[in-house]
Amino acid sequence: MNKFSQFLHSSLGNKLLMSFTGLFLILFLVVHLIGNLQLLIPDQGEAFNAYVRIMEKNILIKVVAYALYIAILLHTYKGIDITLRNRKARGGQRYAVKAVSGTTWASRNMALLGSLIFIFIGVHMSNFWYKFKFGHHEGTEFYTMVDTSFSELWIVVFYALAQIVLAYHLLHGFQSAFQTLGLRDGNYTRLFKGIGAGIAVGLPLLFAIIPILMYFDIHPMPDFRVFPGQ
Amino acid sequence: MANILNGKVPPGSISDKWVQYKSTMNLVAPNNKRNIEVIVVGTGLAGASAAASLGELGYKVKCFTFHDSPRRAHSIAAQGGINAAKNYRNDGDSVHRLFYDTIKGGDYRSREANVHRLAEVSVNIIDQAVAQGVPFAREYGGLLDNRSFGGVQVSRTFYARGQTGQQLLIGAYQALSRQISLGSVEMYNRHEMLDLVIVDGKARGIIARNLINGKLERFAAHAVVVATGGYGNVFYLSTNAMNSNVTAAWKTVKRGALMANPSFTQIHPTCIPVSGDYQSKLTLMSESLRNDGRVWVPKKLEDAKAIREGRKKANDIAEEDRDYFLERRYPAFGNLVPRDVASRAAKTECDKGHGVSPTGLAVFMDFASAIHRYGKSKAHNQGMHNPDEATIVKLGEEVIAEKYGNLFDIYNKITGDNPYKTPMKIYPAVHYTMGGVWVDYNLETNIPGLFVIGEANFSDHGANRLGASALMQGLADGYFVLPYTIGQFLANDIRTPKIDPNQPAFDAAEENVRKQIEHFLSVKGSQSVESFHRRLGRIIWDYCGMSRSEEGLKKARKMLRELREEFYRDVYVPGSNNEYNPELEKAIRVADFFELGEVMIVDALHRNESCGGHFREEYQTEEGEALRNDADYAFVAAWEYKGWDQDPVLHVEPLHFEAVELKTRSYK
Amino acid sequence: MKLTLKIWRQGGEFGKGKFETYQMNNANEHMSFLEMLDVLNDQLISEKKTPVAFEHDCREGICGTCSMVINGQPHGPLKGTTTCQLHMRHFKDGDTIVIEPFRAQAFPVIRDLVVDRSAFDRIIQAGGYISVSTGQAQDANAIPIEKDVAARAFDAAACIGCGACVAACPNASAMLFTSAKVTHLAMLPQGQVESHKRVKAMVAQMDEEGFGMCSNYGACEAECPKEISVSNIALLNREYLNANLSRTDF
Ligand SMILES: Cc1cc2nc3c(=O)[nH]c(=O)nc-3n(C[C@H](O)[C@H](O)[C@H](O)COP(=O)(O)OP(=O)(O)OC[C@H]3O[C@@H](n4cnc5c(N)ncnc54)[C@H](O)[C@@H]3O)c2cc1C
Ligand code: HEM
Ligand code: SF4
Ligand code: FES
């Protein structure tokens, strides 16, 4: 084995992969959120539609999109792989009584939370992404599609619940990623845990608010555009 | 006196001997070292440092411990520190002064040449340890810090919080681990040495029991080094780790090595007192506490009684009603007198009825004045000019916590009392054994090829060991003495081929062990090994402990013999040999404690004088201080074991004092 | 004090392992936990039963030998305390106490509560040392080390190698133990020379022994009797990344 693949196969190499892909996904979520907030501008979707059209044409965005798919698949695959390997390390006999001192519920359930997120991603993609790409025909704008979906109560509830799952995943995931990178040391521990909690609450909350407000037809967002001249 | 032993001390003036000897010693060439095998039994400071150093030199080393890992050896528990004549304090320390203090502290019963060598190499130990990464305490300037210990007037003790032994042992363990990974040392964990094998008069191997499956295994080598620690657990209750034992050393004695000064045992003055019968071991409160702790008892007997009965607390006793007996009796050294002196003084006060625990066997160690003193000086440092009492106490407690925090925590965990607020209760307990297997200047026993190092030998501490010098001795032996002196023996063995473990001497030794094991498993009596051990310990403690008398010792010998007979007849050892069986391990060890215990009593009875830790009631001054007899007893008493049916035979090594004058020890 | 003890027995007549229940009527609150087990064993021996095998040595919280899980917590309920330093005053009359061995793939059970922790030795052998042979050292005061740095090295060096971190970790990861040694040596100038080689070798050995990966749960730190901090794990991760990125090693 050469040094690099040795590194990748080591426990820490694996964890670094989780950390990098996880942080990349978080970065994507932030960008995704900003784009989505345009749905709440009271302009009947004009800004949002323009934004989506630009995104569709941009080659760079395409590259990033593929990187994203790879990251999701890698993160998911590794996440499950790691979880199984860790379970094996525990040995055949389980504790009859096990205290959980020092650990959070989220940290103990990352694989479950992640798998739920994966399911959500699947549903979400077939809902919008698939329809955008293959299903949408002349006349129906993106905004209308989203608006139609979010007028159904069960879809709104589904999206909101998914965000709770995401919140817990991030609550542990964000600060954990910095620990894995070796940056969460000394005073930085508090910093990363703080930012992590902020992100874990903020991101999913804003994501969840979009379908809810759209369901009630509330559009409080001041007009802003992600791309100038969009 | 018929049997005179030769310590093989090389010629030359005391300060040049070692250097000269080293440079003229026989050497083994590197290509020959590769073919020479050495067995090291024990991975404490002495064993681990020796095995690592021998491995570095190129010998093929096999190293043994009954522990699950070399890092668990009892040395790990040493708290206070390690001495070295570095004179970093500029307080007048020197190799000579360390040498002198150690001889005097040992009450002039140790071999001058060994002690001087110990003082010489002490400085190298600190260098070596720091290079290995041992995190000794440092000052703000980044240089090493020191503290003082009992029996000396300089600050020469290096320390690593209250975990000096741990850090030094981890250093040695890491050096050993490096040799294991390089293949020069083969490590056998969970293997207990149960016999020594002698071939043609030379030590050539051991029989060890694999503690996981009970298999008896043979190991052969050109030389055997025993570094198996002290035998303090013969007293049952001691500050030693629960599994410390004399078995390996004792088996060498049964094969012809000599047991020197076995009655020289150290009772440490500051331990947590005994609280109940279920108790299995005692806990030391480091001697370093005596830097700041003042030892006292109530002056009035009725106060002491009230405290014992719980009607009064320490803090209820007014200052003028307290007797700081060490300061009163020994103004020059005060609370920092040597251990034997401090222990005896505490016993005297308790015997007079001043004891302060329900059992009557405890004195106070008080930190209130130190807290006050440090608090004031810290307040001053922080620019407070009129700090109130509460602030002073708070700051003072912070300083004390920094110095002794972990010891105070241990005390609190065990007793449930808070030593910051109320004085600690302490009482002497068995701690260390100065006696051990007799070795010459080369650390070689009278059996050629058998070397004994560390606490297991008798060499450097005479009748009393000064604090922080056992770690020094263990590491000196292992890193800087044995690796040279073993060459004296091995140089003559370079043509000896690999020793064959399938020869009659090994068969016989293995059979010997097997028989003993079978006996214990077949008795199927009614009492546990532990209960015998407890009763044996009680006999030794009562009659061969802090003070001894002819009458008591004679009685004890009789009691011990009866108890041993009962042990062989009525012990119950569950299980079988071919499994993990701690009860069987204990039975074998306790059997050896019985035999050793008798020789201790014989030794104590024979030595008609008081010196260091050996206090014979018949031999004391009017003030109750030890009365030494240099005319008749300035020698090492080394006993040859002749079996249970015969008295041990005495061999003596006369002690010659050239560099120091024989004087009555005074700490007044 | 009366107690009900449910203890894991394994090996000998207990085969692959099962819980046995014992009634204990003569415990008292001044006893240490191990002294309580001594009394139980005395009782078992007097009934000609096989005593419970458990490991212990110093009984002062420093050798790291004692190892058992008490009511789901390695070394029991008291923070920063080994089993041998735990006293019965922290339990109540009538309590039921469940005692199990440390459980991890890399720590096979030998008997009852006794497990094999030699994997830790092999991790140290892989590189947890400074390569200095006897006699090569310079004067101890030749390299001053800042007090705070020395203190951090010490905090990490305080690890007693007990394995509670592994036992506590849902992944049976040995990261806290390994990182404590890496930090101890990486803090000191003497140790920095070999730090890249060391961290790679130690991590490789840790993986080979079958310990799990670190999911940053924090159970290890919570249960560690010496309160070794997970900050050491961050430092280990950083050292490892550095070691793999540095050009000299590729
Ligand atoms: C509580 C306490 C505190 C102390 N504090 C200090 C201090 O501050 N300063 C100081 O200088 N000294 C101190 N001492 C004394 C000092 O710790 C010991 O004297 C010293 O560590 C002994 O080291 P050693 O290498 O000779 O033996 P040990 O450390 O006892 O090692 C013995 C080794 O031999 C092995 N062994 C034993 N028998 C066998 C066998 N049959 N087969 C295989 N292996 C065997 C054991 O497994 C172990 O590895 C203290 C002692 C105690 C009890
Ligand atoms: C938007 C989606 C996701 C984001 C933003 C995300 C983010 C993260 C982050 C930052 C980490 C921390 C990495 C570390 O500890 O170093 C993490 C860990 C983890 N993720 Fe995700 N993740 C996402 C989706 C998923 C999915 C779909 C799975 C599928 C199973 C998953 C499973 C896991 C697991 C098991 C861990 C813990 C790994 C461990 O430390 O043991 N995640 N995630
Ligand atoms: S890190 Fe803590 S729990 Fe783990 S081995 Fe060291 S002392 Fe024990
Ligand atoms: S027995 Fe040594 S740490 Fe518990």
PDB file of C-alpha atoms and ligand atoms in Angstrom, chain B residues 71, chain C residues 64 75 102 120 156 158-166 174-180 220-221 223-229, ligand 3:
ATOM      1  CA  ARG B  71       3.767  -0.583  33.395  1.00  0.00           C
TER       2      ARG B  71
ATOM      3  CA  GLY C  64      -4.418   1.184  36.278  1.00  0.00           C
ATOM      4  CA  HIS C  75     -14.807   2.456  37.452  1.00  0.00           C
ATOM      5  CA  PHE C 102     -14.623  -4.033  30.239  1.00  0.00           C
ATOM      6  CA  PHE C 120      -2.255  -0.950  24.850  1.00  0.00           C
ATOM      7  CA  ALA C 156      -1.570  13.874  29.365  1.00  0.00           C
ATOM      8  CA  ALA C 158      -1.090  11.148  33.925  1.00  0.00           C
ATOM      9  CA  CYS C 159      -2.910   8.411  31.970  1.00  0.00           C
ATOM     10  CA  ILE C 160      -2.729   5.144  33.891  1.00  0.00           C
ATOM     11  CA  GLY C 161      -3.462   2.898  30.920  1.00  0.00           C
ATOM     12  CA  CYS C 162      -6.525   1.432  32.573  1.00  0.00           C
ATOM     13  CA  GLY C 163      -8.657   1.134  29.447  1.00  0.00           C
ATOM     14  CA  ALA C 164     -11.782   2.731  30.885  1.00  0.00           C
ATOM     15  CA  CYS C 165     -11.896   5.040  27.869  1.00  0.00           C
ATOM     16  CA  VAL C 166     -12.201   2.026  25.601  1.00  0.00           C
ATOM     17  CA  ALA C 174      -8.605   3.782  22.023  1.00  0.00           C
ATOM     18  CA  MET C 175      -8.176   7.356  20.867  1.00  0.00           C
ATOM     19  CA  LEU C 176      -8.055   8.910  24.318  1.00  0.00           C
ATOM     20  CA  PHE C 177      -5.317   6.565  25.480  1.00  0.00           C
ATOM     21  CA  THR C 178      -3.309   6.954  22.282  1.00  0.00           C
ATOM     22  CA  SER C 179      -3.754  10.692  22.153  1.00  0.00           C
ATOM     23  CA  ALA C 180      -2.626  11.061  25.751  1.00  0.00           C
ATOM     24  CA  CYS C 220     -14.041   8.510  27.350  1.00  0.00           C
ATOM     25  CA  GLU C 221     -13.322  11.851  28.945  1.00  0.00           C
ATOM     26  CA  GLU C 223     -15.315   8.146  32.490  1.00  0.00           C
ATOM     27  CA  CYS C 224     -11.537   8.550  32.535  1.00  0.00           C
ATOM     28  CA  PRO C 225     -10.377   8.268  36.137  1.00  0.00           C
ATOM     29  CA  LYS C 226      -7.554  10.694  35.430  1.00  0.00           C
ATOM     30  CA  GLU C 227      -9.839  13.125  33.592  1.00  0.00           C
ATOM     31  CA  ILE C 228      -7.669  13.080  30.487  1.00  0.00           C
ATOM     32  CA  SER C 229      -9.135  15.670  28.122  1.00  0.00           C
TER      33      SER C 229
HETATM   34  S1  SF4 D   3      -7.060   7.853  28.954  1.00  0.00           S
HETATM   35 FE1  SF4 D   3      -8.032   7.691  30.970  1.00  0.00          FE
HETATM   36  S2  SF4 D   3      -9.469   6.003  30.740  1.00  0.00           S
HETATM   37 FE2  SF4 D   3      -8.055   5.855  29.023  1.00  0.00          FE
HETATM   38  S3  SF4 D   3      -6.456   4.481  29.696  1.00  0.00           S
HETATM   39 FE3  SF4 D   3      -5.748   6.550  30.191  1.00  0.00          FE
HETATM   40  S4  SF4 D   3      -6.425   6.884  32.281  1.00  0.00           S
HETATM   41 FE4  SF4 D   3      -7.587   5.103  31.561  1.00  0.00          FE
END
